[in-house]
């Protein structure tokens, strides 16, 4: 019996210089999707394309104005490439900005509107106070005494892998207390307090920017990391639903667990650079037991075209095994 296919889209932190550039100009569907995003009205796509393809690494590559739109576009383009080779997803699941890649892949909004969507998100986030995120190897119960009204759980990636989020000064204080008490902590690659109250006003502004975008019911199931459940048609048509994830935690593990415990065997394809979603998903019992399988589509830095096509062929083979 063919396995079901789920595509995972990573969020900020997965980005690196030259991610996916080896596919550009060699994979027609991938290239067309990237160009559709870069050429979309409402944002500085031409400049973004130049910076992405530049041989030298920019010190600002981790900035939200570059990292998030490129991760968004890369996810959409990799998903389009996979589908062009006959691999149709049964479910989509995105981490943070990756949920917008999932929405676009499911035709909730078009690539033609994606420039406006990402511009609205970036402009809204730019007005937030400086902040950050902190990876902590623990569970929500043990971390609870260290949380404050400003420093909250921004993501539950696995049962024992959390991201805390908050304004820079408050987050540094919490990080110091955690380290003093033996917690393993690592700053995440973010200069904003995503998925925390610090982004509440940004979420409201982002929703206003969404109101110029045509929204439709998803044509593919989206397992929301905002709720842990499939996105309903009503939610998909609501700008506030897509915007409020900026100020609310990413429930990656809940979404993945709810998907994988339904009883179906899945092939999980990670449509993004590296393998951050794959590393988290591998901790799930369905992956440990090998009932479900993982394939990162872009595990190498630049995205070697031959290697990427080999992975797509492997996906087809595994899906129909």
PDB file of C-alpha atoms in Angstrom:
ATOM      1  CA  UNK A   1       0.000   0.000   0.000  1.00  0.00           C
ATOM      2  CA  UNK A   2       1.498   3.409  -0.968  1.00  0.00           C
ATOM      3  CA  UNK A   3       2.597   5.586   1.916  1.00  0.00           C
ATOM      4  CA  UNK A   4       1.065   8.964   2.479  1.00  0.00           C
ATOM      5  CA  UNK A   5       3.272  11.985   1.848  1.00  0.00           C
ATOM      6  CA  UNK A   6       3.725  14.923   4.198  1.00  0.00           C
ATOM      7  CA  UNK A   7       5.932  17.904   3.383  1.00  0.00           C
ATOM      8  CA  UNK A   8       7.638  19.721   6.266  1.00  0.00           C
ATOM      9  CA  UNK A   9       8.661  23.374   5.882  1.00  0.00           C
ATOM     10  CA  UNK A  10      11.313  24.738   8.299  1.00  0.00           C
ATOM     11  CA  UNK A  11      11.331  28.193   9.861  1.00  0.00           C
ATOM     12  CA  UNK A  12      13.946  30.803  10.703  1.00  0.00           C
ATOM     13  CA  UNK A  13      17.229  29.334  11.877  1.00  0.00           C
ATOM     14  CA  UNK A  14      17.417  26.851   9.003  1.00  0.00           C
ATOM     15  CA  UNK A  15      18.747  29.479   6.583  1.00  0.00           C
ATOM     16  CA  UNK A  16      22.294  29.558   5.298  1.00  0.00           C
ATOM     17  CA  UNK A  17      24.127  31.272   2.464  1.00  0.00           C
ATOM     18  CA  UNK A  18      23.644  29.704  -0.995  1.00  0.00           C
ATOM     19  CA  UNK A  19      20.773  27.489   0.175  1.00  0.00           C
ATOM     20  CA  UNK A  20      19.206  25.938  -2.895  1.00  0.00           C
ATOM     21  CA  UNK A  21      21.131  28.052  -5.381  1.00  0.00           C
ATOM     22  CA  UNK A  22      22.444  24.973  -7.207  1.00  0.00           C
ATOM     23  CA  UNK A  23      18.897  24.180  -8.329  1.00  0.00           C
ATOM     24  CA  UNK A  24      18.262  27.650  -9.717  1.00  0.00           C
ATOM     25  CA  UNK A  25      18.589  27.701 -13.489  1.00  0.00           C
ATOM     26  CA  UNK A  26      18.903  23.910 -13.686  1.00  0.00           C
ATOM     27  CA  UNK A  27      15.561  22.678 -12.309  1.00  0.00           C
ATOM     28  CA  UNK A  28      12.864  24.379 -14.434  1.00  0.00           C
ATOM     29  CA  UNK A  29       9.946  24.062 -12.002  1.00  0.00           C
ATOM     30  CA  UNK A  30      12.056  25.121  -9.024  1.00  0.00           C
ATOM     31  CA  UNK A  31      13.422  28.088 -10.979  1.00  0.00           C
ATOM     32  CA  UNK A  32       9.972  29.165 -12.164  1.00  0.00           C
ATOM     33  CA  UNK A  33       8.598  29.089  -8.618  1.00  0.00           C
ATOM     34  CA  UNK A  34      11.506  31.123  -7.227  1.00  0.00           C
ATOM     35  CA  UNK A  35      11.133  33.649 -10.056  1.00  0.00           C
ATOM     36  CA  UNK A  36       7.381  33.873  -9.464  1.00  0.00           C
ATOM     37  CA  UNK A  37       8.135  34.909  -5.889  1.00  0.00           C
ATOM     38  CA  UNK A  38      10.957  37.296  -6.763  1.00  0.00           C
ATOM     39  CA  UNK A  39       8.846  38.913  -9.507  1.00  0.00           C
ATOM     40  CA  UNK A  40       5.702  39.173  -7.378  1.00  0.00           C
ATOM     41  CA  UNK A  41       4.578  42.755  -6.714  1.00  0.00           C
ATOM     42  CA  UNK A  42       4.746  44.313  -3.286  1.00  0.00           C
ATOM     43  CA  UNK A  43       8.335  43.601  -2.239  1.00  0.00           C
ATOM     44  CA  UNK A  44      11.969  44.068  -3.302  1.00  0.00           C
ATOM     45  CA  UNK A  45      12.215  40.685  -4.988  1.00  0.00           C
ATOM     46  CA  UNK A  46      14.893  41.633  -7.510  1.00  0.00           C
ATOM     47  CA  UNK A  47      17.277  42.725  -4.756  1.00  0.00           C
ATOM     48  CA  UNK A  48      16.503  39.610  -2.755  1.00  0.00           C
ATOM     49  CA  UNK A  49      17.307  37.422  -5.770  1.00  0.00           C
ATOM     50  CA  UNK A  50      20.677  39.151  -6.220  1.00  0.00           C
ATOM     51  CA  UNK A  51      21.584  38.709  -2.556  1.00  0.00           C
ATOM     52  CA  UNK A  52      20.558  35.042  -2.605  1.00  0.00           C
ATOM     53  CA  UNK A  53      22.672  34.283  -5.690  1.00  0.00           C
ATOM     54  CA  UNK A  54      25.664  36.419  -4.641  1.00  0.00           C
ATOM     55  CA  UNK A  55      28.853  34.314  -4.307  1.00  0.00           C
ATOM     56  CA  UNK A  56      29.935  36.110  -1.143  1.00  0.00           C
ATOM     57  CA  UNK A  57      28.048  35.669   2.129  1.00  0.00           C
ATOM     58  CA  UNK A  58      26.263  38.738   3.466  1.00  0.00           C
ATOM     59  CA  UNK A  59      26.586  39.519   7.158  1.00  0.00           C
ATOM     60  CA  UNK A  60      22.886  40.396   7.062  1.00  0.00           C
ATOM     61  CA  UNK A  61      21.724  37.048   5.673  1.00  0.00           C
ATOM     62  CA  UNK A  62      20.188  36.084   9.033  1.00  0.00           C
ATOM     63  CA  UNK A  63      18.147  39.289   9.106  1.00  0.00           C
ATOM     64  CA  UNK A  64      14.409  38.610   9.042  1.00  0.00           C
ATOM     65  CA  UNK A  65      14.011  40.666   5.860  1.00  0.00           C
ATOM     66  CA  UNK A  66      16.181  38.149   3.991  1.00  0.00           C
ATOM     67  CA  UNK A  67      15.963  34.866   5.883  1.00  0.00           C
ATOM     68  CA  UNK A  68      12.188  34.587   6.118  1.00  0.00           C
ATOM     69  CA  UNK A  69      11.196  35.436   2.535  1.00  0.00           C
ATOM     70  CA  UNK A  70      13.942  33.185   1.161  1.00  0.00           C
ATOM     71  CA  UNK A  71      12.936  30.280   3.404  1.00  0.00           C
ATOM     72  CA  UNK A  72       9.317  30.836   2.391  1.00  0.00           C
ATOM     73  CA  UNK A  73      10.140  30.845  -1.327  1.00  0.00           C
ATOM     74  CA  UNK A  74      12.546  27.920  -1.106  1.00  0.00           C
ATOM     75  CA  UNK A  75       9.911  25.787   0.594  1.00  0.00           C
ATOM     76  CA  UNK A  76       7.321  26.599  -2.052  1.00  0.00           C
ATOM     77  CA  UNK A  77       9.781  25.944  -4.883  1.00  0.00           C
ATOM     78  CA  UNK A  78      10.963  22.596  -3.504  1.00  0.00           C
ATOM     79  CA  UNK A  79       7.362  21.487  -3.002  1.00  0.00           C
ATOM     80  CA  UNK A  80       6.534  22.509  -6.579  1.00  0.00           C
ATOM     81  CA  UNK A  81       9.542  20.559  -7.867  1.00  0.00           C
ATOM     82  CA  UNK A  82       8.486  17.432  -5.981  1.00  0.00           C
ATOM     83  CA  UNK A  83       4.935  17.672  -7.283  1.00  0.00           C
ATOM     84  CA  UNK A  84       6.177  18.126 -10.835  1.00  0.00           C
ATOM     85  CA  UNK A  85       7.836  14.724 -10.487  1.00  0.00           C
ATOM     86  CA  UNK A  86       4.559  13.099  -9.491  1.00  0.00           C
ATOM     87  CA  UNK A  87       4.837  13.174  -5.693  1.00  0.00           C
ATOM     88  CA  UNK A  88       1.569  14.667  -4.416  1.00  0.00           C
ATOM     89  CA  UNK A  89       1.413  15.522  -0.708  1.00  0.00           C
ATOM     90  CA  UNK A  90      -1.395  14.357   1.540  1.00  0.00           C
ATOM     91  CA  UNK A  91      -0.454  16.802   4.293  1.00  0.00           C
ATOM     92  CA  UNK A  92       1.671  19.914   4.821  1.00  0.00           C
ATOM     93  CA  UNK A  93       3.233  21.067   8.085  1.00  0.00           C
ATOM     94  CA  UNK A  94       5.286  24.237   8.542  1.00  0.00           C
ATOM     95  CA  UNK A  95       7.374  25.567  11.438  1.00  0.00           C
ATOM     96  CA  UNK A  96       6.784  29.302  12.028  1.00  0.00           C
ATOM     97  CA  UNK A  97       7.175  31.076   8.659  1.00  0.00           C
ATOM     98  CA  UNK A  98       7.143  27.592   7.127  1.00  0.00           C
ATOM     99  CA  UNK A  99       3.407  27.507   7.805  1.00  0.00           C
ATOM    100  CA  UNK A 100       3.041  30.254   5.197  1.00  0.00           C
ATOM    101  CA  UNK A 101       4.932  28.057   2.714  1.00  0.00           C
ATOM    102  CA  UNK A 102       2.426  25.325   3.523  1.00  0.00           C
ATOM    103  CA  UNK A 103      -0.464  27.735   2.966  1.00  0.00           C
ATOM    104  CA  UNK A 104       0.872  28.841  -0.414  1.00  0.00           C
ATOM    105  CA  UNK A 105       1.545  25.231  -1.448  1.00  0.00           C
ATOM    106  CA  UNK A 106      -2.058  24.392  -0.529  1.00  0.00           C
ATOM    107  CA  UNK A 107      -3.288  27.334  -2.676  1.00  0.00           C
ATOM    108  CA  UNK A 108      -4.617  29.315   0.288  1.00  0.00           C
ATOM    109  CA  UNK A 109      -2.903  32.262  -1.385  1.00  0.00           C
ATOM    110  CA  UNK A 110      -0.935  32.469  -4.615  1.00  0.00           C
ATOM    111  CA  UNK A 111       2.732  33.025  -5.347  1.00  0.00           C
ATOM    112  CA  UNK A 112       1.598  36.192  -7.116  1.00  0.00           C
ATOM    113  CA  UNK A 113       0.353  37.479  -3.740  1.00  0.00           C
ATOM    114  CA  UNK A 114       3.272  36.087  -1.757  1.00  0.00           C
ATOM    115  CA  UNK A 115       5.389  39.225  -2.110  1.00  0.00           C
ATOM    116  CA  UNK A 116       2.681  41.254  -0.367  1.00  0.00           C
ATOM    117  CA  UNK A 117       2.328  38.616   2.342  1.00  0.00           C
ATOM    118  CA  UNK A 118       6.028  38.532   3.167  1.00  0.00           C
ATOM    119  CA  UNK A 119       6.418  42.301   2.927  1.00  0.00           C
ATOM    120  CA  UNK A 120       3.555  42.771   5.395  1.00  0.00           C
ATOM    121  CA  UNK A 121       5.114  40.271   7.800  1.00  0.00           C
ATOM    122  CA  UNK A 122       8.577  41.817   7.614  1.00  0.00           C
ATOM    123  CA  UNK A 123       7.314  45.392   7.997  1.00  0.00           C
ATOM    124  CA  UNK A 124       5.269  44.401  11.037  1.00  0.00           C
ATOM    125  CA  UNK A 125       8.126  42.539  12.717  1.00  0.00           C
ATOM    126  CA  UNK A 126      10.565  45.402  12.052  1.00  0.00           C
ATOM    127  CA  UNK A 127       8.658  47.556  14.555  1.00  0.00           C
ATOM    128  CA  UNK A 128       9.073  45.130  17.460  1.00  0.00           C
ATOM    129  CA  UNK A 129      11.594  45.630  20.262  1.00  0.00           C
ATOM    130  CA  UNK A 130      14.930  43.802  19.915  1.00  0.00           C
ATOM    131  CA  UNK A 131      14.593  40.273  21.181  1.00  0.00           C
ATOM    132  CA  UNK A 132      15.625  36.727  20.607  1.00  0.00           C
ATOM    133  CA  UNK A 133      14.937  33.055  21.110  1.00  0.00           C
ATOM    134  CA  UNK A 134      16.707  30.495  23.268  1.00  0.00           C
ATOM    135  CA  UNK A 135      16.794  26.730  22.727  1.00  0.00           C
ATOM    136  CA  UNK A 136      16.527  24.811  25.994  1.00  0.00           C
ATOM    137  CA  UNK A 137      16.745  21.043  26.427  1.00  0.00           C
ATOM    138  CA  UNK A 138      13.875  20.485  28.842  1.00  0.00           C
ATOM    139  CA  UNK A 139      10.110  20.088  29.030  1.00  0.00           C
ATOM    140  CA  UNK A 140       7.361  22.684  29.634  1.00  0.00           C
ATOM    141  CA  UNK A 141       6.795  21.570  33.242  1.00  0.00           C
ATOM    142  CA  UNK A 142      10.426  21.996  34.317  1.00  0.00           C
ATOM    143  CA  UNK A 143      10.808  25.339  32.551  1.00  0.00           C
ATOM    144  CA  UNK A 144       7.644  26.862  34.029  1.00  0.00           C
ATOM    145  CA  UNK A 145       9.269  28.381  37.181  1.00  0.00           C
ATOM    146  CA  UNK A 146      11.699  30.343  35.017  1.00  0.00           C
ATOM    147  CA  UNK A 147       9.157  31.934  32.705  1.00  0.00           C
ATOM    148  CA  UNK A 148       7.986  35.537  33.059  1.00  0.00           C
ATOM    149  CA  UNK A 149       5.182  37.574  31.496  1.00  0.00           C
ATOM    150  CA  UNK A 150       7.695  38.660  28.822  1.00  0.00           C
ATOM    151  CA  UNK A 151       9.755  35.469  28.386  1.00  0.00           C
ATOM    152  CA  UNK A 152       7.542  32.592  27.297  1.00  0.00           C
ATOM    153  CA  UNK A 153       7.677  29.281  25.477  1.00  0.00           C
ATOM    154  CA  UNK A 154       7.844  30.245  21.809  1.00  0.00           C
ATOM    155  CA  UNK A 155       7.958  26.714  20.411  1.00  0.00           C
ATOM    156  CA  UNK A 156       7.577  23.128  21.574  1.00  0.00           C
ATOM    157  CA  UNK A 157       9.704  21.273  19.048  1.00  0.00           C
ATOM    158  CA  UNK A 158       9.866  17.921  20.855  1.00  0.00           C
ATOM    159  CA  UNK A 159       8.786  16.829  24.350  1.00  0.00           C
ATOM    160  CA  UNK A 160      12.208  17.909  25.624  1.00  0.00           C
ATOM    161  CA  UNK A 161      13.255  20.631  23.205  1.00  0.00           C
ATOM    162  CA  UNK A 162      11.799  24.085  23.689  1.00  0.00           C
ATOM    163  CA  UNK A 163      12.417  27.544  22.302  1.00  0.00           C
ATOM    164  CA  UNK A 164      11.974  30.412  24.733  1.00  0.00           C
ATOM    165  CA  UNK A 165      11.210  33.836  23.327  1.00  0.00           C
ATOM    166  CA  UNK A 166      11.263  37.362  24.692  1.00  0.00           C
ATOM    167  CA  UNK A 167      12.856  40.827  24.644  1.00  0.00           C
ATOM    168  CA  UNK A 168      16.656  40.757  24.655  1.00  0.00           C
ATOM    169  CA  UNK A 169      17.359  41.937  28.217  1.00  0.00           C
ATOM    170  CA  UNK A 170      14.689  39.789  29.856  1.00  0.00           C
ATOM    171  CA  UNK A 171      15.708  36.742  27.812  1.00  0.00           C
ATOM    172  CA  UNK A 172      19.355  37.178  28.841  1.00  0.00           C
ATOM    173  CA  UNK A 173      18.341  37.213  32.512  1.00  0.00           C
ATOM    174  CA  UNK A 174      16.323  34.021  32.131  1.00  0.00           C
ATOM    175  CA  UNK A 175      19.167  32.379  30.179  1.00  0.00           C
ATOM    176  CA  UNK A 176      21.613  33.192  32.986  1.00  0.00           C
ATOM    177  CA  UNK A 177      19.291  31.678  35.614  1.00  0.00           C
ATOM    178  CA  UNK A 178      18.802  28.556  33.530  1.00  0.00           C
ATOM    179  CA  UNK A 179      22.544  28.085  33.000  1.00  0.00           C
ATOM    180  CA  UNK A 180      23.199  28.545  36.719  1.00  0.00           C
ATOM    181  CA  UNK A 181      20.728  25.751  37.402  1.00  0.00           C
ATOM    182  CA  UNK A 182      22.241  23.284  34.963  1.00  0.00           C
ATOM    183  CA  UNK A 183      19.981  23.655  31.929  1.00  0.00           C
ATOM    184  CA  UNK A 184      21.557  23.257  28.490  1.00  0.00           C
ATOM    185  CA  UNK A 185      20.806  26.461  26.560  1.00  0.00           C
ATOM    186  CA  UNK A 186      21.727  27.687  23.087  1.00  0.00           C
ATOM    187  CA  UNK A 187      20.747  31.029  21.495  1.00  0.00           C
ATOM    188  CA  UNK A 188      18.721  30.580  18.315  1.00  0.00           C
ATOM    189  CA  UNK A 189      19.460  32.528  15.140  1.00  0.00           C
ATOM    190  CA  UNK A 190      16.845  35.215  15.609  1.00  0.00           C
ATOM    191  CA  UNK A 191      16.952  38.888  16.522  1.00  0.00           C
ATOM    192  CA  UNK A 192      13.210  39.016  17.202  1.00  0.00           C
ATOM    193  CA  UNK A 193      11.081  37.563  19.972  1.00  0.00           C
ATOM    194  CA  UNK A 194       8.904  35.559  17.601  1.00  0.00           C
ATOM    195  CA  UNK A 195       5.886  33.725  18.989  1.00  0.00           C
ATOM    196  CA  UNK A 196       5.726  35.794  22.169  1.00  0.00           C
ATOM    197  CA  UNK A 197       3.694  38.758  23.499  1.00  0.00           C
ATOM    198  CA  UNK A 198       6.428  41.056  22.134  1.00  0.00           C
ATOM    199  CA  UNK A 199       4.957  40.384  18.672  1.00  0.00           C
ATOM    200  CA  UNK A 200       1.302  40.976  19.597  1.00  0.00           C
ATOM    201  CA  UNK A 201       1.081  44.365  17.868  1.00  0.00           C
ATOM    202  CA  UNK A 202       3.047  43.035  14.899  1.00  0.00           C
ATOM    203  CA  UNK A 203       0.496  40.241  14.514  1.00  0.00           C
ATOM    204  CA  UNK A 204      -2.339  42.758  14.354  1.00  0.00           C
ATOM    205  CA  UNK A 205      -0.500  44.818  11.740  1.00  0.00           C
ATOM    206  CA  UNK A 206       0.327  41.696   9.730  1.00  0.00           C
ATOM    207  CA  UNK A 207      -3.364  40.781   9.675  1.00  0.00           C
ATOM    208  CA  UNK A 208      -4.185  44.158   8.146  1.00  0.00           C
ATOM    209  CA  UNK A 209      -1.613  43.563   5.398  1.00  0.00           C
ATOM    210  CA  UNK A 210      -3.247  40.206   4.683  1.00  0.00           C
ATOM    211  CA  UNK A 211      -6.590  41.815   3.912  1.00  0.00           C
ATOM    212  CA  UNK A 212      -5.431  42.737   0.399  1.00  0.00           C
ATOM    213  CA  UNK A 213      -4.638  39.080  -0.316  1.00  0.00           C
ATOM    214  CA  UNK A 214      -7.162  36.665  -1.825  1.00  0.00           C
ATOM    215  CA  UNK A 215      -7.549  33.683   0.515  1.00  0.00           C
ATOM    216  CA  UNK A 216      -9.053  30.305  -0.386  1.00  0.00           C
ATOM    217  CA  UNK A 217      -9.778  27.029   1.371  1.00  0.00           C
ATOM    218  CA  UNK A 218      -6.731  24.710   1.347  1.00  0.00           C
ATOM    219  CA  UNK A 219      -6.582  22.138  -1.443  1.00  0.00           C
ATOM    220  CA  UNK A 220      -4.201  19.999   0.629  1.00  0.00           C
ATOM    221  CA  UNK A 221      -4.461  19.297   4.340  1.00  0.00           C
ATOM    222  CA  UNK A 222      -2.394  21.724   6.417  1.00  0.00           C
ATOM    223  CA  UNK A 223      -1.541  20.402   9.869  1.00  0.00           C
ATOM    224  CA  UNK A 224      -1.283  23.686  11.729  1.00  0.00           C
ATOM    225  CA  UNK A 225       1.560  24.240  14.159  1.00  0.00           C
ATOM    226  CA  UNK A 226      -0.521  27.028  15.656  1.00  0.00           C
ATOM    227  CA  UNK A 227      -3.302  24.706  16.817  1.00  0.00           C
ATOM    228  CA  UNK A 228      -1.844  21.228  16.340  1.00  0.00           C
ATOM    229  CA  UNK A 229      -4.863  20.323  14.205  1.00  0.00           C
ATOM    230  CA  UNK A 230      -5.774  20.511  10.510  1.00  0.00           C
ATOM    231  CA  UNK A 231      -6.539  24.033   9.275  1.00  0.00           C
ATOM    232  CA  UNK A 232     -10.277  24.390   8.701  1.00  0.00           C
ATOM    233  CA  UNK A 233     -11.727  26.212   5.707  1.00  0.00           C
ATOM    234  CA  UNK A 234     -12.965  28.936   8.047  1.00  0.00           C
ATOM    235  CA  UNK A 235      -9.503  29.417   9.553  1.00  0.00           C
ATOM    236  CA  UNK A 236      -7.840  29.503   6.134  1.00  0.00           C
ATOM    237  CA  UNK A 237     -10.086  32.377   5.042  1.00  0.00           C
ATOM    238  CA  UNK A 238      -9.329  34.431   8.168  1.00  0.00           C
ATOM    239  CA  UNK A 239      -6.326  36.831   7.968  1.00  0.00           C
ATOM    240  CA  UNK A 240      -6.109  36.828  11.763  1.00  0.00           C
ATOM    241  CA  UNK A 241      -5.478  33.084  11.776  1.00  0.00           C
ATOM    242  CA  UNK A 242      -2.327  33.406   9.656  1.00  0.00           C
ATOM    243  CA  UNK A 243      -1.153  36.546  11.455  1.00  0.00           C
ATOM    244  CA  UNK A 244      -1.579  35.550  15.080  1.00  0.00           C
ATOM    245  CA  UNK A 245       1.061  32.801  14.878  1.00  0.00           C
ATOM    246  CA  UNK A 246       3.595  35.644  15.174  1.00  0.00           C
ATOM    247  CA  UNK A 247       2.587  36.097  18.815  1.00  0.00           C
ATOM    248  CA  UNK A 248       1.645  32.512  19.714  1.00  0.00           C
ATOM    249  CA  UNK A 249       3.813  29.420  20.294  1.00  0.00           C
ATOM    250  CA  UNK A 250       4.733  26.983  17.553  1.00  0.00           C
ATOM    251  CA  UNK A 251       3.249  23.612  18.531  1.00  0.00           C
ATOM    252  CA  UNK A 252       5.395  21.608  16.142  1.00  0.00           C
ATOM    253  CA  UNK A 253       5.392  18.424  18.198  1.00  0.00           C
ATOM    254  CA  UNK A 254       1.628  18.462  18.769  1.00  0.00           C
ATOM    255  CA  UNK A 255       0.976  18.950  15.067  1.00  0.00           C
ATOM    256  CA  UNK A 256       3.398  16.188  14.080  1.00  0.00           C
ATOM    257  CA  UNK A 257       2.166  13.812  16.770  1.00  0.00           C
ATOM    258  CA  UNK A 258      -1.482  14.304  15.843  1.00  0.00           C
ATOM    259  CA  UNK A 259      -0.620  13.603  12.209  1.00  0.00           C
ATOM    260  CA  UNK A 260       1.499  10.514  12.822  1.00  0.00           C
ATOM    261  CA  UNK A 261      -0.723   8.871  15.439  1.00  0.00           C
ATOM    262  CA  UNK A 262      -3.716   8.615  13.109  1.00  0.00           C
ATOM    263  CA  UNK A 263      -2.469   5.213  11.981  1.00  0.00           C
ATOM    264  CA  UNK A 264      -1.152   5.998   8.499  1.00  0.00           C
ATOM    265  CA  UNK A 265       2.439   5.389   7.437  1.00  0.00           C
ATOM    266  CA  UNK A 266       4.024   8.611   6.170  1.00  0.00           C
ATOM    267  CA  UNK A 267       6.979   9.609   4.090  1.00  0.00           C
ATOM    268  CA  UNK A 268       8.047  12.997   5.455  1.00  0.00           C
ATOM    269  CA  UNK A 269       9.862  15.255   2.992  1.00  0.00           C
ATOM    270  CA  UNK A 270      11.611  18.326   4.375  1.00  0.00           C
ATOM    271  CA  UNK A 271      11.322  21.171   1.862  1.00  0.00           C
ATOM    272  CA  UNK A 272      14.039  23.463   3.100  1.00  0.00           C
ATOM    273  CA  UNK A 273      17.768  23.754   3.748  1.00  0.00           C
ATOM    274  CA  UNK A 274      19.494  21.360   6.117  1.00  0.00           C
ATOM    275  CA  UNK A 275      17.340  19.129   8.243  1.00  0.00           C
ATOM    276  CA  UNK A 276      16.040  20.987  11.301  1.00  0.00           C
ATOM    277  CA  UNK A 277      12.495  19.633  11.012  1.00  0.00           C
ATOM    278  CA  UNK A 278      13.842  16.172  10.247  1.00  0.00           C
ATOM    279  CA  UNK A 279      16.037  16.207  13.362  1.00  0.00           C
ATOM    280  CA  UNK A 280      13.007  16.963  15.513  1.00  0.00           C
ATOM    281  CA  UNK A 281      10.695  14.534  13.739  1.00  0.00           C
ATOM    282  CA  UNK A 282      13.161  11.643  14.113  1.00  0.00           C
ATOM    283  CA  UNK A 283      12.388  11.593  17.828  1.00  0.00           C
ATOM    284  CA  UNK A 284       8.798  10.545  17.175  1.00  0.00           C
ATOM    285  CA  UNK A 285       7.955   6.870  17.833  1.00  0.00           C
ATOM    286  CA  UNK A 286       6.597   6.492  14.284  1.00  0.00           C
ATOM    287  CA  UNK A 287      10.048   7.382  12.932  1.00  0.00           C
ATOM    288  CA  UNK A 288      11.990   5.437  15.546  1.00  0.00           C
ATOM    289  CA  UNK A 289       9.997   2.307  14.715  1.00  0.00           C
ATOM    290  CA  UNK A 290      10.543   2.996  10.997  1.00  0.00           C
ATOM    291  CA  UNK A 291       6.798   2.855  10.424  1.00  0.00           C
ATOM    292  CA  UNK A 292       7.259   6.282   8.852  1.00  0.00           C
ATOM    293  CA  UNK A 293      10.300   7.571   6.952  1.00  0.00           C
ATOM    294  CA  UNK A 294      12.120  10.889   6.492  1.00  0.00           C
ATOM    295  CA  UNK A 295      13.885  12.460   3.516  1.00  0.00           C
ATOM    296  CA  UNK A 296      15.372  15.982   3.690  1.00  0.00           C
ATOM    297  CA  UNK A 297      15.274  17.345   0.126  1.00  0.00           C
ATOM    298  CA  UNK A 298      18.130  19.822   0.536  1.00  0.00           C
ATOM    299  CA  UNK A 299      20.605  18.381   3.041  1.00  0.00           C
ATOM    300  CA  UNK A 300      23.653  19.965   1.380  1.00  0.00           C
ATOM    301  CA  UNK A 301      24.640  23.611   1.265  1.00  0.00           C
ATOM    302  CA  UNK A 302      24.009  24.726  -2.294  1.00  0.00           C
ATOM    303  CA  UNK A 303      21.577  22.131  -3.531  1.00  0.00           C
ATOM    304  CA  UNK A 304      23.374  19.959  -6.053  1.00  0.00           C
ATOM    305  CA  UNK A 305      20.893  19.352  -8.898  1.00  0.00           C
ATOM    306  CA  UNK A 306      21.823  15.702  -9.422  1.00  0.00           C
ATOM    307  CA  UNK A 307      21.653  14.966  -5.699  1.00  0.00           C
ATOM    308  CA  UNK A 308      18.287  16.715  -5.386  1.00  0.00           C
ATOM    309  CA  UNK A 309      16.847  14.714  -8.265  1.00  0.00           C
ATOM    310  CA  UNK A 310      18.165  11.520  -6.691  1.00  0.00           C
ATOM    311  CA  UNK A 311      16.283  12.435  -3.518  1.00  0.00           C
ATOM    312  CA  UNK A 312      13.092  13.087  -5.480  1.00  0.00           C
ATOM    313  CA  UNK A 313      13.440   9.688  -7.162  1.00  0.00           C
ATOM    314  CA  UNK A 314      14.035   8.125  -3.762  1.00  0.00           C
ATOM    315  CA  UNK A 315      10.872   9.815  -2.509  1.00  0.00           C
ATOM    316  CA  UNK A 316       8.878   8.313  -5.376  1.00  0.00           C
ATOM    317  CA  UNK A 317      10.313   4.863  -4.656  1.00  0.00           C
ATOM    318  CA  UNK A 318       9.628   5.034  -0.911  1.00  0.00           C
ATOM    319  CA  UNK A 319       6.159   6.501  -1.396  1.00  0.00           C
ATOM    320  CA  UNK A 320       5.084   3.589  -3.565  1.00  0.00           C
ATOM    321  CA  UNK A 321       6.942   0.827  -1.717  1.00  0.00           C
TER     322      UNK A 321
END
